[in-house]
PDB file of C-alpha atoms in Angstrom:
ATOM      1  CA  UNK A1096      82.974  98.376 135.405  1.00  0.00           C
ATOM      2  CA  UNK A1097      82.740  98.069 131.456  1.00  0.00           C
ATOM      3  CA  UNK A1098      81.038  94.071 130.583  1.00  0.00           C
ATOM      4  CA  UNK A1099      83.424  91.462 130.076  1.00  0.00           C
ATOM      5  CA  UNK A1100      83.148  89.576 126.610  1.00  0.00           C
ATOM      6  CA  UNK A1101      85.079  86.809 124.951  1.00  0.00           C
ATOM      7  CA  UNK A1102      85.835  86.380 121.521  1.00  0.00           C
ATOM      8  CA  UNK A1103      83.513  83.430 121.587  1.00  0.00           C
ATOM      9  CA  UNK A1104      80.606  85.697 123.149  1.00  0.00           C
ATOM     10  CA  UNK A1105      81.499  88.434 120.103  1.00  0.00           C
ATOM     11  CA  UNK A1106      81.308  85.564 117.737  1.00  0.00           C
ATOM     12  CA  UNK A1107      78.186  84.373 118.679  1.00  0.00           C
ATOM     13  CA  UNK A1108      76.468  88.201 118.722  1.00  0.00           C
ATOM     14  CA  UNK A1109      77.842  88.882 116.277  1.00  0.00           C
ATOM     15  CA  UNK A1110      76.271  85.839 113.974  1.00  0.00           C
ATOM     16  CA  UNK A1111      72.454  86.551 115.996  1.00  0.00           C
ATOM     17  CA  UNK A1112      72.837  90.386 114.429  1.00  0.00           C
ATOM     18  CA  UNK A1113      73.159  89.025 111.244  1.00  0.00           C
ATOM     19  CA  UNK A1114      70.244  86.229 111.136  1.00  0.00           C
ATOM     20  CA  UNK A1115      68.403  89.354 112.579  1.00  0.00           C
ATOM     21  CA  UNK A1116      69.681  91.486 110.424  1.00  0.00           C
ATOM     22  CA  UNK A1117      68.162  89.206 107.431  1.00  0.00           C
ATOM     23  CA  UNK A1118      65.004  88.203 109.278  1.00  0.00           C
ATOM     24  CA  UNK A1119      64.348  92.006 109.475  1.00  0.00           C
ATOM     25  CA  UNK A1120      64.521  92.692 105.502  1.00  0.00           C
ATOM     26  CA  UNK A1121      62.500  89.436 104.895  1.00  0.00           C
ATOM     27  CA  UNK A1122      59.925  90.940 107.171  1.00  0.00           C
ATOM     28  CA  UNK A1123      59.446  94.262 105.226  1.00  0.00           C
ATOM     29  CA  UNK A1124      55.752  94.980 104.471  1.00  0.00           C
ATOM     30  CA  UNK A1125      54.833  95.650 100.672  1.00  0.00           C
ATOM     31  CA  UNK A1126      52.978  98.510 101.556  1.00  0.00           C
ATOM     32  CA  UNK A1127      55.480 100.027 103.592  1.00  0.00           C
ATOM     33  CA  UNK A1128      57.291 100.684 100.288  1.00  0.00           C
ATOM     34  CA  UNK A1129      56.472 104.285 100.172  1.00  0.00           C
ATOM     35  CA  UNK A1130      58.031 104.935 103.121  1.00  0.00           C
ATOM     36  CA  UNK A1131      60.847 102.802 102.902  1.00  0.00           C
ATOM     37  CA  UNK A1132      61.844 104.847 100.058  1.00  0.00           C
ATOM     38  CA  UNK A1133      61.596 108.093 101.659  1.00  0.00           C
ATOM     39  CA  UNK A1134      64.137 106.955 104.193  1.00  0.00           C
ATOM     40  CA  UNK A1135      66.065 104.765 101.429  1.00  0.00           C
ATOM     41  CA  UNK A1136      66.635 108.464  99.802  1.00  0.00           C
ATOM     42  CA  UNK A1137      68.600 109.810 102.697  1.00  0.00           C
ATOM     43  CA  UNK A1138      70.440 107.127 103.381  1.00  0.00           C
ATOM     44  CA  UNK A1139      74.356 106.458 103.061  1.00  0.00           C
ATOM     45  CA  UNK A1140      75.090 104.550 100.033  1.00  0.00           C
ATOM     46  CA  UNK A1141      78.419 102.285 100.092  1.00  0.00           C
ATOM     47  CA  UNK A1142      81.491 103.282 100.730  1.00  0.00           C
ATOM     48  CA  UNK A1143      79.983 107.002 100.229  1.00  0.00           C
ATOM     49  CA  UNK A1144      79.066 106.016  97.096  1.00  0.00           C
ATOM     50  CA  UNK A1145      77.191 109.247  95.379  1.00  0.00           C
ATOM     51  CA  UNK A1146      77.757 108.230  91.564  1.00  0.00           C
ATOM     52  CA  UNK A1147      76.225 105.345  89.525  1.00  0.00           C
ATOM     53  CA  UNK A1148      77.656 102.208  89.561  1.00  0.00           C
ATOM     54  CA  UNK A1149      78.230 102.455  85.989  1.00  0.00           C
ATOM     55  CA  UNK A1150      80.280 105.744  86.603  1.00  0.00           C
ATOM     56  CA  UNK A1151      82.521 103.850  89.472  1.00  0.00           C
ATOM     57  CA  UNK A1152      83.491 101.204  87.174  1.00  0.00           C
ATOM     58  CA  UNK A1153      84.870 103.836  84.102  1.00  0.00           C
ATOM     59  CA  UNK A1154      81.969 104.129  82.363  1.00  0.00           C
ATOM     60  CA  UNK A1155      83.274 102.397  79.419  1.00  0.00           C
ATOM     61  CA  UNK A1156      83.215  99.769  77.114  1.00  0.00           C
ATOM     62  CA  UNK A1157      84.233  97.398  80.415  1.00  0.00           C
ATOM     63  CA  UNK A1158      81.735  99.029  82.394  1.00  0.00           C
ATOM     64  CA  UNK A1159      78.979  97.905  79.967  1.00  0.00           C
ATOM     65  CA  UNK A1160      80.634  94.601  79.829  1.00  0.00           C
ATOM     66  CA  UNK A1161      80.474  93.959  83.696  1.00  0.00           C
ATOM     67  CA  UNK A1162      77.052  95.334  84.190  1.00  0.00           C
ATOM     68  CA  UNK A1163      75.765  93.563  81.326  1.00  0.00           C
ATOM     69  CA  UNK A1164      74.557  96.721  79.163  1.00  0.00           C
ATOM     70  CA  UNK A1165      74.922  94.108  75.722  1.00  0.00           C
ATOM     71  CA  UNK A1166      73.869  90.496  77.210  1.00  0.00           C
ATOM     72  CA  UNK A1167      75.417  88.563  74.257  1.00  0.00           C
ATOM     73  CA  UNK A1168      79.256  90.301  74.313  1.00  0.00           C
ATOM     74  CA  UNK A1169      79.053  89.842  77.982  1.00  0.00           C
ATOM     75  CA  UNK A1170      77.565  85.729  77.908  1.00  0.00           C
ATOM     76  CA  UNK A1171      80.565  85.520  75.487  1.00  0.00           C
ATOM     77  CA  UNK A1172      83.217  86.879  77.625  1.00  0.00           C
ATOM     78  CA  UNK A1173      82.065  84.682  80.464  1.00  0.00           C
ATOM     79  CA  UNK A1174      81.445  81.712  78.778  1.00  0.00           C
ATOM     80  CA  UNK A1175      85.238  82.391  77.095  1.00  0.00           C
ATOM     81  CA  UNK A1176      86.588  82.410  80.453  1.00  0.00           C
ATOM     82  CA  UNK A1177      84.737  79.492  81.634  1.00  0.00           C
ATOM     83  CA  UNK A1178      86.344  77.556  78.544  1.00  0.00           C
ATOM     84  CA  UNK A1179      89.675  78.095  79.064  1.00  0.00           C
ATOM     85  CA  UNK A1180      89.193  77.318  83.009  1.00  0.00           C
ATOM     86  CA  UNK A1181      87.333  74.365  82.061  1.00  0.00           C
ATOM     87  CA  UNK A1182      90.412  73.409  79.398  1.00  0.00           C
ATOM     88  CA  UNK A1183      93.495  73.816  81.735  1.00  0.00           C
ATOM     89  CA  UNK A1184      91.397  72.801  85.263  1.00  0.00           C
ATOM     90  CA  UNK A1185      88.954  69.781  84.679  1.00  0.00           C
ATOM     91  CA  UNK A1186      90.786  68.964  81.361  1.00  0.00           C
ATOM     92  CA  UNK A1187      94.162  69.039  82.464  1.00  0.00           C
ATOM     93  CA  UNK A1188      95.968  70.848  79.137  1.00  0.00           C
ATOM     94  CA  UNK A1189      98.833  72.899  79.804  1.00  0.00           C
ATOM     95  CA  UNK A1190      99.625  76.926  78.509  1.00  0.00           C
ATOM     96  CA  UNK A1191     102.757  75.384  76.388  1.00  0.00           C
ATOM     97  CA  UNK A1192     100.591  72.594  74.769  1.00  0.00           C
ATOM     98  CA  UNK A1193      97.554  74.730  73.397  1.00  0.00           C
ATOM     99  CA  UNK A1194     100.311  77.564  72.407  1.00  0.00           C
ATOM    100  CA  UNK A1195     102.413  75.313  70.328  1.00  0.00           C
ATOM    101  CA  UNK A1196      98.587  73.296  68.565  1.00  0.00           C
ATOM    102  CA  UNK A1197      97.705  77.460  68.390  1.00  0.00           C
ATOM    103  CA  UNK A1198     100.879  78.410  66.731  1.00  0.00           C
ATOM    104  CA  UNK A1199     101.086  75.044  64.208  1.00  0.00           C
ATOM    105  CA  UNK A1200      97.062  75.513  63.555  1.00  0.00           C
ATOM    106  CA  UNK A1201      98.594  79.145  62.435  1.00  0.00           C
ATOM    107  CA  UNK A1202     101.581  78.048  60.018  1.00  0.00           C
ATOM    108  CA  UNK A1203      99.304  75.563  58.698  1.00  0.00           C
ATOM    109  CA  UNK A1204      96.485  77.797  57.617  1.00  0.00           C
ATOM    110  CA  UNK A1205      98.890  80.449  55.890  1.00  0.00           C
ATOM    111  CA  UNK A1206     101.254  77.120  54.044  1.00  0.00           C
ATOM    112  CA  UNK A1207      97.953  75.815  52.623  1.00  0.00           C
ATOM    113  CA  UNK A1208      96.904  79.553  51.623  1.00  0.00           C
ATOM    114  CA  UNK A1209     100.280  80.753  49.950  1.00  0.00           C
ATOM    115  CA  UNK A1210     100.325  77.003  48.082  1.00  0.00           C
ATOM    116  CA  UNK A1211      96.306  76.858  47.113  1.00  0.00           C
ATOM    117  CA  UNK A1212      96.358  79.651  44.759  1.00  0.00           C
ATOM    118  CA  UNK A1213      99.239  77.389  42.773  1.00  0.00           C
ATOM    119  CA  UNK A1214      97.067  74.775  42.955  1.00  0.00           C
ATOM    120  CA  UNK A1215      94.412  76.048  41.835  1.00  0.00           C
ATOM    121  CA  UNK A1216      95.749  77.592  38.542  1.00  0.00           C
ATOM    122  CA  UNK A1217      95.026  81.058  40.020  1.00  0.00           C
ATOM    123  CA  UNK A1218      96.837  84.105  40.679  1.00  0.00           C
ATOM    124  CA  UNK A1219      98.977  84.313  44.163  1.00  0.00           C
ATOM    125  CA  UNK A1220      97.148  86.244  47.120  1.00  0.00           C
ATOM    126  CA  UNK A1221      98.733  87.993  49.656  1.00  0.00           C
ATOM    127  CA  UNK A1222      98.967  86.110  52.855  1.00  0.00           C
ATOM    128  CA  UNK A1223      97.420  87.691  56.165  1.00  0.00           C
ATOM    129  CA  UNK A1224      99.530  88.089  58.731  1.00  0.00           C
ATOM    130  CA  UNK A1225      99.479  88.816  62.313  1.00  0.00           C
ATOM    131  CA  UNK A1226     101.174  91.827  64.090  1.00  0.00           C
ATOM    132  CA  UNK A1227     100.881  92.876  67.631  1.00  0.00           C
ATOM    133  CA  UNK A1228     101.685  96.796  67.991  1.00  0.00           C
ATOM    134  CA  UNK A1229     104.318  97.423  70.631  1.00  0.00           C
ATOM    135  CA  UNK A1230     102.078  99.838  72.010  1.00  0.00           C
ATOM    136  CA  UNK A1231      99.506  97.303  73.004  1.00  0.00           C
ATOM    137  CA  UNK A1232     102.311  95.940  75.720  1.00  0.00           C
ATOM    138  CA  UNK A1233     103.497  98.958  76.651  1.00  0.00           C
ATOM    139  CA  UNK A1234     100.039 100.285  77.882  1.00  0.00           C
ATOM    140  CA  UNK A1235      99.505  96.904  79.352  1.00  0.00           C
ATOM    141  CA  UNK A1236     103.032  96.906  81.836  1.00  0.00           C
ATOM    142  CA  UNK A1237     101.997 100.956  82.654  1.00  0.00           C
ATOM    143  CA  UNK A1238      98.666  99.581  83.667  1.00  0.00           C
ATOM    144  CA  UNK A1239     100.064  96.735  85.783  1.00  0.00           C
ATOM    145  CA  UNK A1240     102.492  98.493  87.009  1.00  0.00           C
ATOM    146  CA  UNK A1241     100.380 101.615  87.976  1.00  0.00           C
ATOM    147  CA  UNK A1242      98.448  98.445  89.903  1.00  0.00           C
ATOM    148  CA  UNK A1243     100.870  96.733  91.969  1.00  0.00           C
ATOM    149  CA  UNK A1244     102.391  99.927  93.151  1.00  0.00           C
ATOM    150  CA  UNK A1245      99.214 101.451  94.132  1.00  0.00           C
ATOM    151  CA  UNK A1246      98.692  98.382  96.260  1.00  0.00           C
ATOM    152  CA  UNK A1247     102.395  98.077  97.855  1.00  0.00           C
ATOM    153  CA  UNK A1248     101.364 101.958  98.380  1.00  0.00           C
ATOM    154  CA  UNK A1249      98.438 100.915 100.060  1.00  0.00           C
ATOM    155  CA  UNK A1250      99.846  97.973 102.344  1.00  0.00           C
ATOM    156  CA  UNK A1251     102.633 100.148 103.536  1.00  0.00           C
ATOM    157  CA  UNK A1252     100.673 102.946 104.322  1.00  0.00           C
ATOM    158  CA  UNK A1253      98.472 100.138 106.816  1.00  0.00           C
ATOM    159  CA  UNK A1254     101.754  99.176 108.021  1.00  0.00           C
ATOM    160  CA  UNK A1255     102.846 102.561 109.187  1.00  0.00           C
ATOM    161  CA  UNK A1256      99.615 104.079 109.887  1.00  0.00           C
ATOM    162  CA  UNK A1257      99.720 103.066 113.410  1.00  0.00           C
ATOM    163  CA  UNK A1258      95.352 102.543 113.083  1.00  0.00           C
ATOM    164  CA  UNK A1259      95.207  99.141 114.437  1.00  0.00           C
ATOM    165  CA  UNK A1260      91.540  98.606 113.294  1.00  0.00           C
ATOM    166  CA  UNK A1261      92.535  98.726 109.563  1.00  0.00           C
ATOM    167  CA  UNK A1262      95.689  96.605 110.296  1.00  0.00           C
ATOM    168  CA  UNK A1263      93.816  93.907 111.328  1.00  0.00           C
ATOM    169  CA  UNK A1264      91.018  94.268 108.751  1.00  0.00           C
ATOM    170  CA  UNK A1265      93.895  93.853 106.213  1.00  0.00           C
ATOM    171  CA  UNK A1266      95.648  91.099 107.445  1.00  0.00           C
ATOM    172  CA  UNK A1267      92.340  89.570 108.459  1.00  0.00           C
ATOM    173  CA  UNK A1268      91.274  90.050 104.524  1.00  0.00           C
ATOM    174  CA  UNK A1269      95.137  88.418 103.155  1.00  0.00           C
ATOM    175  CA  UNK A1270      94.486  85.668 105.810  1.00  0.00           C
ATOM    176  CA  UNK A1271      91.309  84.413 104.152  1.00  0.00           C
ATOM    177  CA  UNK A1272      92.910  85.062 100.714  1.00  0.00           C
ATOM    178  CA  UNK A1273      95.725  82.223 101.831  1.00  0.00           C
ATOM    179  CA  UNK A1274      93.192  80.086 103.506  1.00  0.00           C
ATOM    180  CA  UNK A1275      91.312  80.215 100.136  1.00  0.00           C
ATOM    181  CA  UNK A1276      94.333  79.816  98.192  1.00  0.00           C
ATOM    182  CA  UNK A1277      95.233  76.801  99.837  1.00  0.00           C
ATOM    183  CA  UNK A1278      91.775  75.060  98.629  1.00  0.00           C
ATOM    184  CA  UNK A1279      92.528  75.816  94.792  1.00  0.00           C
ATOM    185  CA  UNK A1280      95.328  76.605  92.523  1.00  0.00           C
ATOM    186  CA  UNK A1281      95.607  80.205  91.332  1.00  0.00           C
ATOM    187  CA  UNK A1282      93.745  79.931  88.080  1.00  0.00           C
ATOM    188  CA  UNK A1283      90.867  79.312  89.955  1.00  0.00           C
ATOM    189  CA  UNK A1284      90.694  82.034  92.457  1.00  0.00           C
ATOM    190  CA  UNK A1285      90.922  84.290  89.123  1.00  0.00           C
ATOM    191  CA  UNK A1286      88.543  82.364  87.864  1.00  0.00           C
ATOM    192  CA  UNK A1287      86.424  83.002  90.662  1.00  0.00           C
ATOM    193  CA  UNK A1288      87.416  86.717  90.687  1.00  0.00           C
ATOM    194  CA  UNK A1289      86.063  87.113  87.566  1.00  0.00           C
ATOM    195  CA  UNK A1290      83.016  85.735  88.345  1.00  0.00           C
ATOM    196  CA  UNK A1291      82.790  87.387  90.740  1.00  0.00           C
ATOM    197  CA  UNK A1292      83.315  90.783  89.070  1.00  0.00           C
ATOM    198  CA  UNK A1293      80.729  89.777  86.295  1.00  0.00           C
ATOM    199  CA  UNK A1294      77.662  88.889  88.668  1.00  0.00           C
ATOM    200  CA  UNK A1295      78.152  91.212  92.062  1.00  0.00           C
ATOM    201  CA  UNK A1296      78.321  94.745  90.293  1.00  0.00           C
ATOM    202  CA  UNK A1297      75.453  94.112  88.203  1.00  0.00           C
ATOM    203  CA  UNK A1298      73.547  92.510  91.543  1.00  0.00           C
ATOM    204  CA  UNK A1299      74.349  95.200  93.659  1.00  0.00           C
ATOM    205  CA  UNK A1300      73.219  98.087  90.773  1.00  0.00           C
ATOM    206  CA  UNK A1301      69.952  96.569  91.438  1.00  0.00           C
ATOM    207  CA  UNK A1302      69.336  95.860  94.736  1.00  0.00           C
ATOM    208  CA  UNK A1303      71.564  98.174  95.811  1.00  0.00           C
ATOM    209  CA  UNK A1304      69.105  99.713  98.115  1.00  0.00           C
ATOM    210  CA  UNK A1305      68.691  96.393 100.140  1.00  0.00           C
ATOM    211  CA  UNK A1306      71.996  95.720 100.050  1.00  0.00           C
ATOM    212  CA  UNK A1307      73.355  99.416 101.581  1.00  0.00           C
ATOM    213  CA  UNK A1308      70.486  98.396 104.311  1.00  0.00           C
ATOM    214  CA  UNK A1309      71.563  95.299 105.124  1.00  0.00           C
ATOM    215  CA  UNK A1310      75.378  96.194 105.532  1.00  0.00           C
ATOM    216  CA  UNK A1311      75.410  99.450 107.212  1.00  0.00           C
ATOM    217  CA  UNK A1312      73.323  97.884 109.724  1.00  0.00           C
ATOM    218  CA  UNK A1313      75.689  95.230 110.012  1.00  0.00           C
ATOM    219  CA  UNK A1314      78.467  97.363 110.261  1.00  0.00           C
ATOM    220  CA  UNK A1315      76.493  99.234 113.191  1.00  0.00           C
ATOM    221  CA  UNK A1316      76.412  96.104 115.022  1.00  0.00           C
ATOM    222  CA  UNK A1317      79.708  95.026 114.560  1.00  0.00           C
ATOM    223  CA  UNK A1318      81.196  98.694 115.350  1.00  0.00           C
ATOM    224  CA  UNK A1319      78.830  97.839 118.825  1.00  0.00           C
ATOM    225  CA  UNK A1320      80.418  94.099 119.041  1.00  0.00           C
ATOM    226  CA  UNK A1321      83.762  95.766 118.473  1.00  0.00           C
ATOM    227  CA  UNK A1322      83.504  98.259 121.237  1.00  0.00           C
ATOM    228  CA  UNK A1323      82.378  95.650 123.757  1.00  0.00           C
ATOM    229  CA  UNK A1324      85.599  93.541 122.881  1.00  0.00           C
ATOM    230  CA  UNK A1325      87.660  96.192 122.923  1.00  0.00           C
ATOM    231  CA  UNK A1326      86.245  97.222 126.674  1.00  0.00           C
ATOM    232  CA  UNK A1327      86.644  94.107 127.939  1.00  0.00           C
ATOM    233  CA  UNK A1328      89.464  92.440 126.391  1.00  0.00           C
ATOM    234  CA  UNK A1329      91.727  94.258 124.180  1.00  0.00           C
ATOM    235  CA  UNK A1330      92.167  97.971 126.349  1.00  0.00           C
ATOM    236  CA  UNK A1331      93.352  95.366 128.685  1.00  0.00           C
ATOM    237  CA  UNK A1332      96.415  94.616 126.578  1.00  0.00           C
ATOM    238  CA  UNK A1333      99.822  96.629 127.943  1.00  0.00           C
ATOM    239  CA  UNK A1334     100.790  99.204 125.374  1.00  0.00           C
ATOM    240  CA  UNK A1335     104.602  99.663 125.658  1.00  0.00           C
ATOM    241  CA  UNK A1336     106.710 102.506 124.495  1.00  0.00           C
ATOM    242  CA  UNK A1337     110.402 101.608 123.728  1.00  0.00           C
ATOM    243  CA  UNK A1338     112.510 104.882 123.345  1.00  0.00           C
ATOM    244  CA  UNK A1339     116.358 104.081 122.308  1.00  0.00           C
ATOM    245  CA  UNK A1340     118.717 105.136 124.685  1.00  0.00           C
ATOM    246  CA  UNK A1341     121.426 107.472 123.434  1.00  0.00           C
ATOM    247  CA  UNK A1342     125.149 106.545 124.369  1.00  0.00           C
ATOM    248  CA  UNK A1343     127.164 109.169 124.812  1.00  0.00           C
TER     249      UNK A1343
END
């Protein structure tokens, strides 16, 4: 007779395997570093990672951006994002209000260059002026496009899979994204995305060996956890087949 769990039980394992989980790395010796390596070098990185993280990422000027290869282009990208969230959340401005001041800061400059060289008894310079290339939009609705289809691709595929593991890993994952919508407005869960996405990459490239440690032996306890439950309360659950019935 397999061991009966509840979901409470599975909780609460689950959250002793990972305080022991992180007791057991804060426990490593210093001089066991030699052969923590050895066994470091055969083991799986994440998500069967084999490439650097730099190479995952595109290798490009981004990359280097995200993984802080040039510390004051990245600072400056961050601390540009953190000024507009800080502008249109704490501040309370609005997208048409700093477009309009943008646009009238814009006129302004050009009226008092075409007029100054009048002015000034000198001869008239050429105004500079602003043009976006049509190409620049184009490549930017390809890439978003490319994006949101290869997700719809990717939910559908879950849908019709029939693997009930990744089903409910997925709508598990877009439940917290709701419940974490619902505390903020949108701005700032992409304001927290890209946080996010300039500070974990460049964590994980280096402590990455901790870090595949610590969550491939989670996973191995959770796969355990997960088998337990699935003994004792979900291969309980009737599984129905419904055929359609042909009418003559």
């Amino acid at each position: 007779m397999p061991e009966k769990i509840t979901s409470e039980d599975f909780l609460n394992n689950l959250a002793e395997t990972i305080a022991d989980s992180v007791s057991k790395q804060k426990s490593v010796s210093f001089f066991e570093g030699e052969k923590s390596n050895s066994v470091v070098s055969s083991f799986n990185r994440l998500f069967g990672r084999q490439r650097p993280v730099h190479h995952i990422l595109g290798g490009g000027k981004s990359a280097d951006v995200l993984l802080w290869r040039n510390k004051k282009i990245s600072a400056s990208v961050l601390a540009g994002a953190t000024a507009i969230w800080v502008l249109f959340e704490w501040l309370n401005y609005h997208f048409l209000t700093l477009l309009c001041f943008a646009v009238v800061l814009g006129m302004l400059a050009q009226f008092v260059w075409s007029n100054a060289s009048g002015l000034l008894n000198r001869s008239p310079s050429e105004v500079p002026r602003l043009f976006l290339p049509e190409e620049l939009f184009v490549g930017i609705g390809r890439s978003l496009g490319g994006e949101v289809n290869r997700g719809l691709h990717f939910l559908q595929d879950v849908a019709c899979g029939g693997n009930l593991k990744q089903f409910l890993v997925v709508v598990l994952s877009l439940w917290v994204a709701a419940v974490i919508g619902s505390w903020c407005n949108f701005l700032t869960v992409l304001y927290i995305g890209f946080i996010a996405a300039h500070t974990l990459p460049v964590l994980y490239e280096r402590y990455d060996e901790q870090i595949d440690s610590f969550v491939y032996n989670f996973l191995d306890q959770f796969r355990n956890q997960y088998k337990k439950l699935d003994a004792g309360v979900l291969s309980k659950i009737p599984k129905g087949k419904f055929k359609l019935k042909k009418h003559d």
